[in-house]
Amino acid sequence: MENLRLEGLSPIASTRSYGTQILGSLPQQTNTQLPPQMFTTAAQLLDMTDKKLMVALRDGRKLIGTLRSWDQYANLVLQSTVERVFVPPLMSSNSSSLSQQQGLYADIPRGVFLVRGENVLLLGEIDLDKDDDAPSGYEIADIEVVQKIANERKIKRAQKEHSRMIKSRKLGLEGDNGGETLY
């Protein structure tokens, strides 16, 4: 991927003429458009077709697969998709114990996956040289173990949020609770 910059534009190119003339000089017509590679539209996916991507969804799931097709709404078709579930290490008051703990992750095979474009939070190309390495700070574990721990933490987090919301209402505050993005 090339590095595109706006540096090097002349000051004349960065200013606009609004029809005023200076003592008989002609107004300069300048083109201040960005190069087409810098636009972040669905057409940008053309460079990512047939490459391995990581897609983070609005509900917090992470999908890893090969981009095979897409449309103008950024709906994606991923092939050989796996859903990667993470369980981060527990935070403790002792900072040295955090550095010794490892988080867990598991890859759940999903096959061909259709992702609706409005649900994509982030997507990025995976470096194939580092693809086989475990994410730093994590070690691979059995799918059932990781899912069980992740579900337990999700339930605890929901209970904690619910109790915080009840306490806020007692104080006369109304929670936001309308957001759709969970992470």
PDB file of C-alpha atoms in Angstrom:
ATOM      1  CA  MET A   1       0.000   0.000   0.000  1.00  0.00           C
ATOM      2  CA  GLU A   2       1.403   3.348  -0.899  1.00  0.00           C
ATOM      3  CA  ASN A   3       1.768   6.264   1.495  1.00  0.00           C
ATOM      4  CA  LEU A   4      -0.310   9.154   0.223  1.00  0.00           C
ATOM      5  CA  ARG A   5       0.219  12.642   1.596  1.00  0.00           C
ATOM      6  CA  LEU A   6      -1.064  16.124   1.007  1.00  0.00           C
ATOM      7  CA  GLU A   7       2.386  17.581   1.596  1.00  0.00           C
ATOM      8  CA  GLY A   8       4.053  19.361  -1.257  1.00  0.00           C
ATOM      9  CA  LEU A   9       0.968  21.217  -2.422  1.00  0.00           C
ATOM     10  CA  SER A  10       1.802  24.791  -3.268  1.00  0.00           C
ATOM     11  CA  PRO A  11       0.171  27.513  -1.168  1.00  0.00           C
ATOM     12  CA  ILE A  12      -1.586  28.697  -4.313  1.00  0.00           C
ATOM     13  CA  ALA A  13      -3.168  25.266  -4.749  1.00  0.00           C
ATOM     14  CA  SER A  14      -4.442  25.275  -1.200  1.00  0.00           C
ATOM     15  CA  THR A  15      -6.207  28.643  -1.487  1.00  0.00           C
ATOM     16  CA  ARG A  16      -9.424  29.307  -3.335  1.00  0.00           C
ATOM     17  CA  SER A  17     -10.313  32.225  -5.530  1.00  0.00           C
ATOM     18  CA  TYR A  18     -13.818  33.550  -5.009  1.00  0.00           C
ATOM     19  CA  GLY A  19     -14.041  35.648  -8.158  1.00  0.00           C
ATOM     20  CA  THR A  20     -11.937  38.570  -6.956  1.00  0.00           C
ATOM     21  CA  GLN A  21      -9.222  39.862  -9.204  1.00  0.00           C
ATOM     22  CA  ILE A  22      -6.108  41.748  -8.255  1.00  0.00           C
ATOM     23  CA  LEU A  23      -5.393  44.594 -10.712  1.00  0.00           C
ATOM     24  CA  GLY A  24      -6.229  42.815 -13.918  1.00  0.00           C
ATOM     25  CA  SER A  25      -4.812  39.400 -13.010  1.00  0.00           C
ATOM     26  CA  LEU A  26      -6.913  36.393 -13.935  1.00  0.00           C
ATOM     27  CA  PRO A  27      -8.344  34.240 -11.148  1.00  0.00           C
ATOM     28  CA  GLN A  28      -6.404  31.013 -10.844  1.00  0.00           C
ATOM     29  CA  GLN A  29      -8.278  27.788 -11.323  1.00  0.00           C
ATOM     30  CA  THR A  30      -6.740  25.211  -9.009  1.00  0.00           C
ATOM     31  CA  ASN A  31      -7.612  21.611  -8.358  1.00  0.00           C
ATOM     32  CA  THR A  32      -7.558  20.842  -4.634  1.00  0.00           C
ATOM     33  CA  GLN A  33      -9.056  17.368  -4.845  1.00  0.00           C
ATOM     34  CA  LEU A  34      -7.572  14.430  -3.015  1.00  0.00           C
ATOM     35  CA  PRO A  35      -6.049  11.570  -4.988  1.00  0.00           C
ATOM     36  CA  PRO A  36      -8.676   8.889  -5.658  1.00  0.00           C
ATOM     37  CA  GLN A  37      -6.765   6.376  -3.490  1.00  0.00           C
ATOM     38  CA  MET A  38      -7.462   8.416  -0.345  1.00  0.00           C
ATOM     39  CA  PHE A  39     -11.241   8.095  -0.439  1.00  0.00           C
ATOM     40  CA  THR A  40     -12.717   5.683   2.078  1.00  0.00           C
ATOM     41  CA  THR A  41     -15.695   4.407   0.149  1.00  0.00           C
ATOM     42  CA  ALA A  42     -16.770   0.905  -0.700  1.00  0.00           C
ATOM     43  CA  ALA A  43     -14.594   1.179  -3.818  1.00  0.00           C
ATOM     44  CA  GLN A  44     -11.549   1.123  -1.536  1.00  0.00           C
ATOM     45  CA  LEU A  45     -12.378  -2.555  -0.937  1.00  0.00           C
ATOM     46  CA  LEU A  46     -11.145  -3.297  -4.449  1.00  0.00           C
ATOM     47  CA  ASP A  47      -7.555  -3.337  -3.148  1.00  0.00           C
ATOM     48  CA  MET A  48      -8.552  -5.743  -0.360  1.00  0.00           C
ATOM     49  CA  THR A  49     -10.313  -8.320  -2.536  1.00  0.00           C
ATOM     50  CA  ASP A  50      -8.802 -11.822  -2.204  1.00  0.00           C
ATOM     51  CA  LYS A  51      -6.791 -10.778   0.867  1.00  0.00           C
ATOM     52  CA  LYS A  52      -7.112 -12.001   4.420  1.00  0.00           C
ATOM     53  CA  LEU A  53      -8.941  -9.476   6.610  1.00  0.00           C
ATOM     54  CA  MET A  54      -9.910  -9.021  10.225  1.00  0.00           C
ATOM     55  CA  VAL A  55     -13.378  -7.506  10.578  1.00  0.00           C
ATOM     56  CA  ALA A  56     -14.573  -6.118  13.915  1.00  0.00           C
ATOM     57  CA  LEU A  57     -18.355  -5.943  14.131  1.00  0.00           C
ATOM     58  CA  ARG A  58     -20.467  -3.505  16.136  1.00  0.00           C
ATOM     59  CA  ASP A  59     -21.594  -6.271  18.484  1.00  0.00           C
ATOM     60  CA  GLY A  60     -17.977  -6.950  19.484  1.00  0.00           C
ATOM     61  CA  ARG A  61     -17.304 -10.056  17.407  1.00  0.00           C
ATOM     62  CA  LYS A  62     -14.063 -10.384  15.444  1.00  0.00           C
ATOM     63  CA  LEU A  63     -14.081 -12.273  12.158  1.00  0.00           C
ATOM     64  CA  ILE A  64     -11.028 -13.341  10.180  1.00  0.00           C
ATOM     65  CA  GLY A  65     -11.449 -14.472   6.592  1.00  0.00           C
ATOM     66  CA  THR A  66     -10.612 -13.916   2.948  1.00  0.00           C
ATOM     67  CA  LEU A  67     -12.606 -11.158   1.241  1.00  0.00           C
ATOM     68  CA  ARG A  68     -14.175 -12.646  -1.880  1.00  0.00           C
ATOM     69  CA  SER A  69     -16.900 -10.181  -2.823  1.00  0.00           C
ATOM     70  CA  TRP A  70     -18.476  -6.868  -1.792  1.00  0.00           C
ATOM     71  CA  ASP A  71     -21.015  -4.359  -3.060  1.00  0.00           C
ATOM     72  CA  GLN A  72     -21.621  -0.603  -3.004  1.00  0.00           C
ATOM     73  CA  TYR A  73     -23.040  -0.808   0.542  1.00  0.00           C
ATOM     74  CA  ALA A  74     -19.850  -2.472   1.829  1.00  0.00           C
ATOM     75  CA  ASN A  75     -21.640  -5.781   2.392  1.00  0.00           C
ATOM     76  CA  LEU A  76     -18.826  -8.327   2.556  1.00  0.00           C
ATOM     77  CA  VAL A  77     -18.531 -12.000   1.659  1.00  0.00           C
ATOM     78  CA  LEU A  78     -15.740 -13.676   3.631  1.00  0.00           C
ATOM     79  CA  GLN A  79     -14.503 -17.178   2.821  1.00  0.00           C
ATOM     80  CA  SER A  80     -12.780 -19.584   5.247  1.00  0.00           C
ATOM     81  CA  THR A  81     -13.980 -17.372   8.079  1.00  0.00           C
ATOM     82  CA  VAL A  82     -13.191 -17.964  11.727  1.00  0.00           C
ATOM     83  CA  GLU A  83     -14.649 -16.049  14.644  1.00  0.00           C
ATOM     84  CA  ARG A  84     -11.945 -15.230  17.161  1.00  0.00           C
ATOM     85  CA  VAL A  85     -13.201 -15.046  20.756  1.00  0.00           C
ATOM     86  CA  PHE A  86     -10.966 -13.305  23.283  1.00  0.00           C
ATOM     87  CA  VAL A  87     -10.929 -13.551  27.067  1.00  0.00           C
ATOM     88  CA  PRO A  88      -8.601 -10.837  28.383  1.00  0.00           C
ATOM     89  CA  PRO A  89      -6.632 -11.440  31.581  1.00  0.00           C
ATOM     90  CA  LEU A  90      -8.350 -10.303  34.756  1.00  0.00           C
ATOM     91  CA  MET A  91      -7.255  -6.945  36.098  1.00  0.00           C
ATOM     92  CA  SER A  92      -5.845  -7.136  39.578  1.00  0.00           C
ATOM     93  CA  SER A  93      -4.596  -4.512  41.999  1.00  0.00           C
ATOM     94  CA  ASN A  94      -1.083  -5.927  41.760  1.00  0.00           C
ATOM     95  CA  SER A  95       0.328  -4.727  38.437  1.00  0.00           C
ATOM     96  CA  SER A  96       3.077  -7.367  38.380  1.00  0.00           C
ATOM     97  CA  SER A  97       0.548 -10.206  38.368  1.00  0.00           C
ATOM     98  CA  LEU A  98      -1.108  -8.751  35.264  1.00  0.00           C
ATOM     99  CA  SER A  99       2.092  -9.059  33.279  1.00  0.00           C
ATOM    100  CA  GLN A 100       2.376 -12.750  34.232  1.00  0.00           C
ATOM    101  CA  GLN A 101      -1.213 -13.611  33.324  1.00  0.00           C
ATOM    102  CA  GLN A 102      -2.098 -14.554  29.789  1.00  0.00           C
ATOM    103  CA  GLY A 103      -5.409 -13.962  28.108  1.00  0.00           C
ATOM    104  CA  LEU A 104      -7.117 -16.755  26.217  1.00  0.00           C
ATOM    105  CA  TYR A 105      -8.511 -16.917  22.709  1.00  0.00           C
ATOM    106  CA  ALA A 106     -10.141 -19.501  20.481  1.00  0.00           C
ATOM    107  CA  ASP A 107     -10.957 -19.640  16.786  1.00  0.00           C
ATOM    108  CA  ILE A 108     -14.419 -20.923  15.888  1.00  0.00           C
ATOM    109  CA  PRO A 109     -14.714 -22.028  12.232  1.00  0.00           C
ATOM    110  CA  ARG A 110     -17.650 -20.309  10.479  1.00  0.00           C
ATOM    111  CA  GLY A 111     -17.031 -21.003   6.765  1.00  0.00           C
ATOM    112  CA  VAL A 112     -18.532 -18.563   4.259  1.00  0.00           C
ATOM    113  CA  PHE A 113     -19.809 -15.486   6.078  1.00  0.00           C
ATOM    114  CA  LEU A 114     -21.939 -12.618   4.784  1.00  0.00           C
ATOM    115  CA  VAL A 115     -21.454  -9.389   6.748  1.00  0.00           C
ATOM    116  CA  ARG A 116     -23.877  -6.524   6.327  1.00  0.00           C
ATOM    117  CA  GLY A 117     -21.936  -3.311   5.711  1.00  0.00           C
ATOM    118  CA  GLU A 118     -23.685  -1.282   8.414  1.00  0.00           C
ATOM    119  CA  ASN A 119     -22.428  -3.720  11.058  1.00  0.00           C
ATOM    120  CA  VAL A 120     -18.740  -3.301  10.219  1.00  0.00           C
ATOM    121  CA  LEU A 121     -16.942  -1.250  12.841  1.00  0.00           C
ATOM    122  CA  LEU A 122     -13.403  -1.752  11.587  1.00  0.00           C
ATOM    123  CA  LEU A 123     -11.607  -3.857   9.032  1.00  0.00           C
ATOM    124  CA  GLY A 124      -7.976  -4.349   8.250  1.00  0.00           C
ATOM    125  CA  GLU A 125      -5.626  -6.509   6.270  1.00  0.00           C
ATOM    126  CA  ILE A 126      -3.782  -9.258   8.143  1.00  0.00           C
ATOM    127  CA  ASP A 127      -0.017  -9.551   7.817  1.00  0.00           C
ATOM    128  CA  LEU A 128       0.454 -13.102   6.521  1.00  0.00           C
ATOM    129  CA  ASP A 129       3.950 -13.288   8.046  1.00  0.00           C
ATOM    130  CA  LYS A 130       2.468 -12.917  11.544  1.00  0.00           C
ATOM    131  CA  ASP A 131      -0.790 -14.745  10.885  1.00  0.00           C
ATOM    132  CA  ASP A 132       0.246 -18.010  12.537  1.00  0.00           C
ATOM    133  CA  ASP A 133       1.555 -16.299  15.690  1.00  0.00           C
ATOM    134  CA  ALA A 134      -0.708 -15.977  18.713  1.00  0.00           C
ATOM    135  CA  PRO A 135      -1.713 -12.402  19.563  1.00  0.00           C
ATOM    136  CA  SER A 136       0.708 -10.954  22.105  1.00  0.00           C
ATOM    137  CA  GLY A 137      -0.481 -11.510  25.655  1.00  0.00           C
ATOM    138  CA  TYR A 138      -2.813 -14.343  24.656  1.00  0.00           C
ATOM    139  CA  GLU A 139      -2.568 -18.086  24.329  1.00  0.00           C
ATOM    140  CA  ILE A 140      -4.852 -20.422  22.430  1.00  0.00           C
ATOM    141  CA  ALA A 141      -7.324 -22.502  24.433  1.00  0.00           C
ATOM    142  CA  ASP A 142     -10.207 -24.888  23.863  1.00  0.00           C
ATOM    143  CA  ILE A 143     -13.309 -23.322  22.302  1.00  0.00           C
ATOM    144  CA  GLU A 144     -15.681 -24.484  25.053  1.00  0.00           C
ATOM    145  CA  VAL A 145     -13.463 -23.104  27.827  1.00  0.00           C
ATOM    146  CA  VAL A 146     -13.086 -19.704  26.173  1.00  0.00           C
ATOM    147  CA  GLN A 147     -16.807 -19.425  25.386  1.00  0.00           C
ATOM    148  CA  LYS A 148     -17.764 -20.385  28.944  1.00  0.00           C
ATOM    149  CA  ILE A 149     -15.456 -17.787  30.506  1.00  0.00           C
ATOM    150  CA  ALA A 150     -16.513 -15.122  27.970  1.00  0.00           C
ATOM    151  CA  ASN A 151     -20.227 -15.743  28.657  1.00  0.00           C
ATOM    152  CA  GLU A 152     -19.686 -15.617  32.440  1.00  0.00           C
ATOM    153  CA  ARG A 153     -17.882 -12.275  32.139  1.00  0.00           C
ATOM    154  CA  LYS A 154     -20.562 -10.923  29.826  1.00  0.00           C
ATOM    155  CA  ILE A 155     -23.278 -11.803  32.346  1.00  0.00           C
ATOM    156  CA  LYS A 156     -21.305 -10.211  35.201  1.00  0.00           C
ATOM    157  CA  ARG A 157     -20.722  -7.068  33.137  1.00  0.00           C
ATOM    158  CA  ALA A 158     -24.457  -6.836  32.308  1.00  0.00           C
ATOM    159  CA  GLN A 159     -25.404  -7.273  35.989  1.00  0.00           C
ATOM    160  CA  LYS A 160     -22.911  -4.614  37.021  1.00  0.00           C
ATOM    161  CA  GLU A 161     -24.236  -2.199  34.376  1.00  0.00           C
ATOM    162  CA  HIS A 162     -27.822  -2.878  35.441  1.00  0.00           C
ATOM    163  CA  SER A 163     -27.063  -2.153  39.103  1.00  0.00           C
ATOM    164  CA  ARG A 164     -25.205   1.030  38.103  1.00  0.00           C
ATOM    165  CA  MET A 165     -28.229   2.121  36.053  1.00  0.00           C
ATOM    166  CA  ILE A 166     -30.579   1.509  39.007  1.00  0.00           C
ATOM    167  CA  LYS A 167     -28.330   3.534  41.326  1.00  0.00           C
ATOM    168  CA  SER A 168     -28.186   6.359  38.782  1.00  0.00           C
ATOM    169  CA  ARG A 169     -31.976   6.437  38.491  1.00  0.00           C
ATOM    170  CA  LYS A 170     -32.297   6.689  42.268  1.00  0.00           C
ATOM    171  CA  LEU A 171     -30.063   9.751  42.106  1.00  0.00           C
ATOM    172  CA  GLY A 172     -32.244  11.249  39.365  1.00  0.00           C
ATOM    173  CA  LEU A 173     -29.911  10.529  36.484  1.00  0.00           C
ATOM    174  CA  GLU A 174     -31.065   8.857  33.344  1.00  0.00           C
ATOM    175  CA  GLY A 175     -28.659   6.529  31.606  1.00  0.00           C
ATOM    176  CA  ASP A 176     -27.637   6.802  28.003  1.00  0.00           C
ATOM    177  CA  ASN A 177     -28.542   3.184  27.201  1.00  0.00           C
ATOM    178  CA  GLY A 178     -29.447   4.103  23.632  1.00  0.00           C
ATOM    179  CA  GLY A 179     -26.129   3.372  21.999  1.00  0.00           C
ATOM    180  CA  GLU A 180     -25.908   0.591  19.490  1.00  0.00           C
ATOM    181  CA  THR A 181     -22.162   0.098  19.479  1.00  0.00           C
ATOM    182  CA  LEU A 182     -21.217  -2.155  22.360  1.00  0.00           C
ATOM    183  CA  TYR A 183     -17.440  -1.840  22.157  1.00  0.00           C
TER     184      TYR A 183
END
